[in-house]
PDB file of C-alpha atoms in Angstrom:
ATOM      1  CA  ASP F   4      41.442-198.250 -55.620  1.00 55.00           C
ATOM      2  CA  THR F   5      45.232-197.702 -56.053  1.00 76.00           C
ATOM      3  CA  GLY F   6      45.739-198.813 -52.401  1.00 91.00           C
ATOM      4  CA  VAL F   7      47.629-201.849 -50.860  1.00 95.00           C
ATOM      5  CA  SER F   8      45.510-204.849 -51.423  1.00 95.00           C
ATOM      6  CA  GLN F   9      45.642-208.183 -49.789  1.00 96.00           C
ATOM      7  CA  ASP F  10      44.082-211.388 -50.766  1.00 97.00           C
ATOM      8  CA  PRO F  11      42.057-213.399 -49.206  1.00 97.00           C
ATOM      9  CA  ARG F  12      40.658-211.169 -46.283  1.00 95.00           C
ATOM     10  CA  HIS F  13      39.849-214.208 -44.198  1.00 96.00           C
ATOM     11  CA  LYS F  14      41.165-217.641 -44.203  1.00 97.00           C
ATOM     12  CA  ILE F  15      39.958-220.400 -42.121  1.00 98.00           C
ATOM     13  CA  THR F  16      42.051-223.553 -42.155  1.00 97.00           C
ATOM     14  CA  LYS F  17      42.829-226.671 -40.186  1.00 97.00           C
ATOM     15  CA  ARG F  18      46.133-227.196 -38.224  1.00 97.00           C
ATOM     16  CA  GLY F  19      48.681-228.956 -40.238  1.00 97.00           C
ATOM     17  CA  GLN F  20      47.439-227.205 -43.545  1.00 97.00           C
ATOM     18  CA  ASN F  21      49.525-224.947 -45.659  1.00 98.00           C
ATOM     19  CA  VAL F  22      48.077-221.441 -46.435  1.00 98.00           C
ATOM     20  CA  THR F  23      49.313-218.671 -48.894  1.00 98.00           C
ATOM     21  CA  PHE F  24      48.500-215.072 -48.937  1.00 98.00           C
ATOM     22  CA  ARG F  25      49.185-212.274 -51.423  1.00 98.00           C
ATOM     23  CA  CYS F  26      49.741-208.814 -51.138  1.00 97.00           C
ATOM     24  CA  ASP F  27      49.842-206.229 -54.135  1.00 97.00           C
ATOM     25  CA  PRO F  28      51.547-202.990 -53.140  1.00 96.00           C
ATOM     26  CA  ILE F  29      51.043-199.514 -54.485  1.00 94.00           C
ATOM     27  CA  SER F  30      52.298-199.199 -58.054  1.00 91.00           C
ATOM     28  CA  GLU F  31      55.844-198.260 -58.331  1.00 87.00           C
ATOM     29  CA  HIS F  32      56.482-198.917 -54.483  1.00 91.00           C
ATOM     30  CA  ASN F  33      59.908-200.586 -54.152  1.00 91.00           C
ATOM     31  CA  ARG F  34      59.633-201.724 -50.668  1.00 92.00           C
ATOM     32  CA  LEU F  35      57.201-204.284 -49.302  1.00 94.00           C
ATOM     33  CA  TYR F  36      56.598-205.207 -45.779  1.00 94.00           C
ATOM     34  CA  TRP F  37      54.777-208.085 -44.010  1.00 96.00           C
ATOM     35  CA  TYR F  38      53.708-207.737 -40.279  1.00 96.00           C
ATOM     36  CA  ARG F  39      51.705-209.821 -38.077  1.00 96.00           C
ATOM     37  CA  GLN F  40      48.980-208.700 -35.504  1.00 96.00           C
ATOM     38  CA  THR F  41      47.750-210.806 -32.690  1.00 94.00           C
ATOM     39  CA  LEU F  42      44.682-209.652 -30.674  1.00 89.00           C
ATOM     40  CA  GLY F  43      45.332-206.958 -28.376  1.00 86.00           C
ATOM     41  CA  GLN F  44      48.751-206.201 -29.527  1.00 91.00           C
ATOM     42  CA  GLY F  45      50.563-204.008 -32.168  1.00 93.00           C
ATOM     43  CA  PRO F  46      51.787-205.101 -35.406  1.00 94.00           C
ATOM     44  CA  GLU F  47      55.052-207.240 -35.325  1.00 94.00           C
ATOM     45  CA  PHE F  48      57.580-206.979 -38.058  1.00 93.00           C
ATOM     46  CA  LEU F  49      58.281-210.227 -39.919  1.00 95.00           C
ATOM     47  CA  THR F  50      60.108-209.356 -43.068  1.00 94.00           C
ATOM     48  CA  TYR F  51      60.603-206.810 -45.877  1.00 92.00           C
ATOM     49  CA  PHE F  52      61.726-206.847 -49.600  1.00 93.00           C
ATOM     50  CA  GLN F  53      63.425-203.961 -51.617  1.00 91.00           C
ATOM     51  CA  ASN F  54      62.158-204.829 -55.225  1.00 92.00           C
ATOM     52  CA  GLU F  55      62.781-208.609 -55.389  1.00 92.00           C
ATOM     53  CA  ALA F  56      65.407-208.718 -52.648  1.00 92.00           C
ATOM     54  CA  GLN F  57      64.453-209.979 -49.091  1.00 91.00           C
ATOM     55  CA  LEU F  58      66.371-207.483 -46.888  1.00 89.00           C
ATOM     56  CA  GLU F  59      65.654-208.616 -43.443  1.00 87.00           C
ATOM     57  CA  LYS F  60      63.697-211.374 -41.759  1.00 89.00           C
ATOM     58  CA  SER F  61      62.612-211.432 -37.995  1.00 89.00           C
ATOM     59  CA  ARG F  62      63.212-214.094 -35.639  1.00 86.00           C
ATOM     60  CA  LEU F  63      59.292-214.562 -35.481  1.00 81.00           C
ATOM     61  CA  LEU F  64      59.605-215.830 -39.248  1.00 84.00           C
ATOM     62  CA  SER F  65      60.035-219.440 -38.265  1.00 87.00           C
ATOM     63  CA  ASP F  66      61.104-221.980 -41.072  1.00 91.00           C
ATOM     64  CA  ARG F  67      57.587-222.800 -41.749  1.00 95.00           C
ATOM     65  CA  PHE F  68      57.335-219.335 -42.835  1.00 95.00           C
ATOM     66  CA  SER F  69      58.285-218.183 -46.412  1.00 95.00           C
ATOM     67  CA  ALA F  70      57.939-215.107 -48.354  1.00 96.00           C
ATOM     68  CA  GLU F  71      58.499-214.126 -51.740  1.00 95.00           C
ATOM     69  CA  ARG F  72      58.468-211.146 -54.285  1.00 96.00           C
ATOM     70  CA  PRO F  73      59.605-212.432 -57.525  1.00 91.00           C
ATOM     71  CA  LYS F  74      59.135-209.839 -59.891  1.00 87.00           C
ATOM     72  CA  GLY F  75      59.404-207.058 -57.395  1.00 85.00           C
ATOM     73  CA  SER F  76      55.803-206.542 -57.608  1.00 91.00           C
ATOM     74  CA  PHE F  77      53.330-208.482 -55.494  1.00 96.00           C
ATOM     75  CA  SER F  78      54.554-210.699 -52.824  1.00 97.00           C
ATOM     76  CA  THR F  79      53.323-214.053 -51.234  1.00 97.00           C
ATOM     77  CA  LEU F  80      53.608-215.218 -47.860  1.00 97.00           C
ATOM     78  CA  GLU F  81      53.211-219.044 -47.287  1.00 97.00           C
ATOM     79  CA  ILE F  82      52.783-220.663 -43.977  1.00 97.00           C
ATOM     80  CA  GLN F  83      53.534-224.502 -43.885  1.00 97.00           C
ATOM     81  CA  ARG F  84      51.941-226.810 -41.445  1.00 97.00           C
ATOM     82  CA  THR F  85      49.929-224.143 -39.771  1.00 97.00           C
ATOM     83  CA  GLU F  86      49.633-224.218 -36.041  1.00 96.00           C
ATOM     84  CA  GLN F  87      46.943-222.670 -33.588  1.00 95.00           C
ATOM     85  CA  GLY F  88      49.466-220.052 -32.787  1.00 94.00           C
ATOM     86  CA  ASP F  89      49.578-218.728 -36.343  1.00 96.00           C
ATOM     87  CA  SER F  90      46.092-217.212 -35.942  1.00 97.00           C
ATOM     88  CA  ALA F  91      46.417-213.423 -36.337  1.00 96.00           C
ATOM     89  CA  MET F  92      46.148-210.691 -38.856  1.00 96.00           C
ATOM     90  CA  TYR F  93      48.610-210.663 -41.516  1.00 97.00           C
ATOM     91  CA  LEU F  94      49.391-207.194 -42.660  1.00 96.00           C
ATOM     92  CA  CYS F  95      51.178-206.023 -45.715  1.00 96.00           C
ATOM     93  CA  ALA F  96      52.598-202.612 -46.310  1.00 94.00           C
ATOM     94  CA  SER F  97      54.342-200.681 -49.210  1.00 93.00           C
ATOM     95  CA  SER F  98      56.670-197.574 -49.265  1.00 90.00           C
ATOM     96  CA  LEU F  99      58.149-195.737 -52.178  1.00 86.00           C
ATOM     97  CA  ASP F 100      61.764-196.146 -51.110  1.00 76.00           C
ATOM     98  CA  LEU F 101      64.197-195.982 -48.190  1.00 69.00           C
ATOM     99  CA  PHE F 102      63.552-192.335 -47.617  1.00 71.00           C
ATOM    100  CA  SER F 103      59.836-192.416 -47.452  1.00 74.00           C
ATOM    101  CA  ASN F 104      58.337-192.010 -43.996  1.00 75.00           C
ATOM    102  CA  GLU F 105      55.076-193.519 -44.688  1.00 83.00           C
ATOM    103  CA  GLN F 106      54.074-197.130 -44.942  1.00 88.00           C
ATOM    104  CA  PHE F 107      50.765-197.564 -46.526  1.00 91.00           C
ATOM    105  CA  PHE F 108      49.129-200.624 -45.109  1.00 93.00           C
ATOM    106  CA  GLY F 109      46.585-202.954 -46.748  1.00 94.00           C
ATOM    107  CA  PRO F 110      43.331-204.233 -45.172  1.00 93.00           C
ATOM    108  CA  GLY F 111      45.205-207.354 -43.776  1.00 95.00           C
ATOM    109  CA  THR F 112      44.446-211.096 -43.810  1.00 96.00           C
ATOM    110  CA  ARG F 113      42.892-212.634 -40.905  1.00 96.00           C
ATOM    111  CA  LEU F 114      44.072-216.279 -40.339  1.00 97.00           C
ATOM    112  CA  THR F 115      42.092-218.652 -38.140  1.00 97.00           C
ATOM    113  CA  VAL F 116      43.651-221.986 -37.399  1.00 97.00           C
ATOM    114  CA  LEU F 117      41.353-224.465 -36.104  1.00 95.00           C
TER     115      LEU F 117
ATOM    116  CA  ALA H   2      62.797-203.983 -22.851  1.00 63.00           C
ATOM    117  CA  GLN H   3      59.877-202.546 -24.444  1.00 74.00           C
ATOM    118  CA  LYS H   4      61.016-200.322 -27.301  1.00 91.00           C
ATOM    119  CA  ILE H   5      57.663-198.336 -27.429  1.00 96.00           C
ATOM    120  CA  THR H   6      55.529-197.933 -24.280  1.00 96.00           C
ATOM    121  CA  GLN H   7      51.775-196.865 -24.329  1.00 96.00           C
ATOM    122  CA  THR H   8      50.441-196.861 -20.861  1.00 94.00           C
ATOM    123  CA  GLN H   9      46.846-196.101 -21.655  1.00 93.00           C
ATOM    124  CA  PRO H  10      45.112-199.247 -22.615  1.00 92.00           C
ATOM    125  CA  GLY H  11      41.622-197.414 -23.107  1.00 94.00           C
ATOM    126  CA  MET H  12      40.316-193.744 -22.772  1.00 94.00           C
ATOM    127  CA  PHE H  13      37.118-191.999 -22.908  1.00 96.00           C
ATOM    128  CA  VAL H  14      36.778-188.597 -23.982  1.00 96.00           C
ATOM    129  CA  GLN H  15      33.815-186.332 -24.527  1.00 96.00           C
ATOM    130  CA  GLU H  16      33.253-185.173 -28.338  1.00 96.00           C
ATOM    131  CA  LYS H  17      34.705-181.901 -29.312  1.00 96.00           C
ATOM    132  CA  GLU H  18      37.391-182.308 -26.426  1.00 96.00           C
ATOM    133  CA  ALA H  19      41.160-182.372 -26.865  1.00 97.00           C
ATOM    134  CA  VAL H  20      42.814-185.659 -25.986  1.00 97.00           C
ATOM    135  CA  THR H  21      46.433-186.501 -25.479  1.00 97.00           C
ATOM    136  CA  LEU H  22      47.632-190.171 -26.133  1.00 98.00           C
ATOM    137  CA  ASP H  23      51.084-191.060 -24.374  1.00 97.00           C
ATOM    138  CA  CYS H  24      53.960-192.757 -25.666  1.00 98.00           C
ATOM    139  CA  THR H  25      57.485-193.092 -24.626  1.00 97.00           C
ATOM    140  CA  TYR H  26      60.246-194.812 -26.505  1.00 96.00           C
ATOM    141  CA  ASP H  27      63.550-196.217 -25.758  1.00 95.00           C
ATOM    142  CA  THR H  28      66.512-196.213 -28.209  1.00 92.00           C
ATOM    143  CA  SER H  29      70.320-195.449 -28.097  1.00 90.00           C
ATOM    144  CA  ASP H  30      70.296-194.571 -31.817  1.00 90.00           C
ATOM    145  CA  PRO H  31      70.578-190.828 -32.320  1.00 90.00           C
ATOM    146  CA  SER H  32      68.488-191.144 -35.717  1.00 90.00           C
ATOM    147  CA  TYR H  33      65.161-192.399 -35.342  1.00 92.00           C
ATOM    148  CA  GLY H  34      61.584-191.540 -36.449  1.00 92.00           C
ATOM    149  CA  LEU H  35      58.477-191.714 -34.388  1.00 94.00           C
ATOM    150  CA  PHE H  36      54.781-192.567 -36.049  1.00 94.00           C
ATOM    151  CA  TRP H  37      51.289-192.619 -34.943  1.00 97.00           C
ATOM    152  CA  TYR H  38      48.868-194.747 -36.958  1.00 96.00           C
ATOM    153  CA  LYS H  39      45.134-195.169 -36.393  1.00 97.00           C
ATOM    154  CA  GLN H  40      43.255-198.541 -36.760  1.00 95.00           C
ATOM    155  CA  PRO H  41      39.582-198.493 -36.939  1.00 94.00           C
ATOM    156  CA  SER H  42      37.587-201.466 -36.275  1.00 90.00           C
ATOM    157  CA  SER H  43      37.487-202.311 -39.798  1.00 86.00           C
ATOM    158  CA  GLY H  44      41.401-203.064 -39.270  1.00 86.00           C
ATOM    159  CA  GLU H  45      43.382-201.130 -41.643  1.00 87.00           C
ATOM    160  CA  MET H  46      46.366-199.128 -40.240  1.00 92.00           C
ATOM    161  CA  ILE H  47      46.132-195.459 -40.979  1.00 93.00           C
ATOM    162  CA  PHE H  48      49.065-193.331 -41.188  1.00 92.00           C
ATOM    163  CA  LEU H  49      48.517-190.167 -39.038  1.00 95.00           C
ATOM    164  CA  ILE H  50      51.815-188.395 -38.212  1.00 95.00           C
ATOM    165  CA  TYR H  51      55.599-188.608 -38.395  1.00 93.00           C
ATOM    166  CA  GLN H  52      58.281-187.025 -36.196  1.00 94.00           C
ATOM    167  CA  GLY H  53      61.978-187.348 -37.096  1.00 92.00           C
ATOM    168  CA  SER H  54      64.442-187.277 -34.268  1.00 92.00           C
ATOM    169  CA  TYR H  55      66.424-184.233 -35.652  1.00 92.00           C
ATOM    170  CA  ASP H  56      63.212-182.396 -36.356  1.00 91.00           C
ATOM    171  CA  GLN H  57      63.370-178.949 -34.588  1.00 89.00           C
ATOM    172  CA  GLN H  58      59.619-178.391 -34.369  1.00 93.00           C
ATOM    173  CA  ASN H  59      56.770-180.557 -33.218  1.00 95.00           C
ATOM    174  CA  ALA H  60      54.868-182.265 -36.317  1.00 95.00           C
ATOM    175  CA  THR H  61      51.279-181.383 -37.131  1.00 96.00           C
ATOM    176  CA  GLU H  62      48.804-182.656 -39.472  1.00 94.00           C
ATOM    177  CA  GLY H  63      45.361-181.135 -39.172  1.00 96.00           C
ATOM    178  CA  ARG H  64      43.973-181.927 -35.944  1.00 97.00           C
ATOM    179  CA  TYR H  65      46.816-184.216 -34.951  1.00 97.00           C
ATOM    180  CA  SER H  66      50.085-182.959 -33.408  1.00 97.00           C
ATOM    181  CA  LEU H  67      52.869-184.686 -31.808  1.00 97.00           C
ATOM    182  CA  ASN H  68      54.365-183.379 -28.585  1.00 97.00           C
ATOM    183  CA  PHE H  69      58.090-184.412 -29.092  1.00 96.00           C
ATOM    184  CA  GLN H  70      60.072-184.069 -25.908  1.00 96.00           C
ATOM    185  CA  LYS H  71      63.364-185.805 -26.783  1.00 94.00           C
ATOM    186  CA  ALA H  72      65.049-185.463 -23.589  1.00 94.00           C
ATOM    187  CA  ARG H  73      62.191-187.314 -21.916  1.00 95.00           C
ATOM    188  CA  LYS H  74      61.934-189.725 -25.013  1.00 96.00           C
ATOM    189  CA  SER H  75      58.119-188.658 -25.116  1.00 97.00           C
ATOM    190  CA  ALA H  76      56.214-188.543 -28.224  1.00 97.00           C
ATOM    191  CA  ASN H  77      52.507-187.928 -27.244  1.00 98.00           C
ATOM    192  CA  LEU H  78      49.754-187.494 -29.776  1.00 98.00           C
ATOM    193  CA  VAL H  79      47.282-184.827 -29.274  1.00 98.00           C
ATOM    194  CA  ILE H  80      44.086-184.800 -31.050  1.00 97.00           C
ATOM    195  CA  SER H  81      42.154-181.535 -31.046  1.00 95.00           C
ATOM    196  CA  ALA H  82      38.582-181.106 -31.232  1.00 95.00           C
ATOM    197  CA  SER H  83      37.796-184.912 -31.166  1.00 96.00           C
ATOM    198  CA  GLN H  84      35.089-186.317 -33.406  1.00 96.00           C
ATOM    199  CA  LEU H  85      32.938-189.548 -33.168  1.00 96.00           C
ATOM    200  CA  GLY H  86      34.987-190.807 -36.175  1.00 96.00           C
ATOM    201  CA  ASP H  87      37.960-190.922 -33.933  1.00 97.00           C
ATOM    202  CA  SER H  88      36.943-193.920 -32.064  1.00 97.00           C
ATOM    203  CA  ALA H  89      39.828-196.431 -32.688  1.00 97.00           C
ATOM    204  CA  MET H  90      42.926-197.954 -31.732  1.00 97.00           C
ATOM    205  CA  TYR H  91      45.903-195.762 -32.011  1.00 98.00           C
ATOM    206  CA  PHE H  92      49.418-197.185 -32.031  1.00 97.00           C
ATOM    207  CA  CYS H  93      52.699-195.298 -31.506  1.00 97.00           C
ATOM    208  CA  ALA H  94      55.603-196.709 -33.421  1.00 95.00           C
ATOM    209  CA  MET H  95      59.343-196.061 -34.020  1.00 94.00           C
ATOM    210  CA  ARG H  96      62.025-196.792 -36.725  1.00 90.00           C
ATOM    211  CA  GLU H  97      65.437-196.759 -35.610  1.00 85.00           C
ATOM    212  CA  GLY H  98      68.570-195.782 -37.466  1.00 77.00           C
ATOM    213  CA  ILE H  99      68.861-194.391 -41.012  1.00 67.00           C
ATOM    214  CA  SER H 100      68.856-197.595 -42.832  1.00 63.00           C
ATOM    215  CA  ASP H 101      66.705-200.161 -40.705  1.00 66.00           C
ATOM    216  CA  ASP H 102      63.371-199.815 -42.244  1.00 75.00           C
ATOM    217  CA  LYS H 103      61.256-202.019 -39.854  1.00 83.00           C
ATOM    218  CA  ILE H 104      58.853-200.200 -37.799  1.00 88.00           C
ATOM    219  CA  ILE H 105      58.342-201.281 -34.002  1.00 92.00           C
ATOM    220  CA  PHE H 106      54.840-200.604 -32.588  1.00 95.00           C
ATOM    221  CA  GLY H 107      53.480-200.314 -29.249  1.00 95.00           C
ATOM    222  CA  LYS H 108      50.520-202.170 -27.781  1.00 95.00           C
ATOM    223  CA  GLY H 109      48.098-199.550 -28.679  1.00 96.00           C
ATOM    224  CA  THR H 110      45.658-197.265 -26.978  1.00 97.00           C
ATOM    225  CA  ARG H 111      41.814-197.718 -27.354  1.00 97.00           C
ATOM    226  CA  LEU H 112      40.108-194.414 -27.764  1.00 97.00           C
ATOM    227  CA  HIS H 113      36.450-194.123 -27.330  1.00 97.00           C
ATOM    228  CA  ILE H 114      34.833-190.690 -28.216  1.00 96.00           C
ATOM    229  CA  LEU H 115      31.527-189.966 -26.441  1.00 96.00           C
ATOM    230  CA  PRO H 116      28.644-188.074 -27.895  1.00 94.00           C
TER     231      PRO H 116
END
């Protein structure tokens, strides 16, 4: 399978714990995006990377959130001191470059904070 | 103000009928792109169709077409000959400007195809 992959698919954690999600984009895709989707809503943009450079961060991305793409390939999204409001689906997408119209989405990681 | 508005939270349509999902958008940028994505119950977002603001013709992809009315800031999705597998959430989305790469999504419309 050569699509976007995300790991884990589901994560249940207790409030206050740290969690880390991984996203592997489609090979040779330069751009990588993170979105968050809560129940009954469309995805909301969090941040995106051009290769290893983080180009934009949403105001939704509080200081408890950090994202990295160290070698311009896979990316990680870490949430520190999780809160119940962090419960959501975290979606990763990738695109070939700036001029690509389509972002290819992964299956998502569903986070439940108890 | 909402950038993307989808006024139909849910729709029920008989199999084989055509269906129109409404979407209006708000932007002052002359350059933008409009998207429709499908999200089945399994959760993955599936790209359906794209329309650029400067495109003269309405976009079409198989059974999907985008009814682009620029003056009305409307970008409705038309699905012809609906199938049971079309049952899903459908999201309208927009990317503003040339260099801004994030996509802004609407709240979605849940489509139910009846046998």
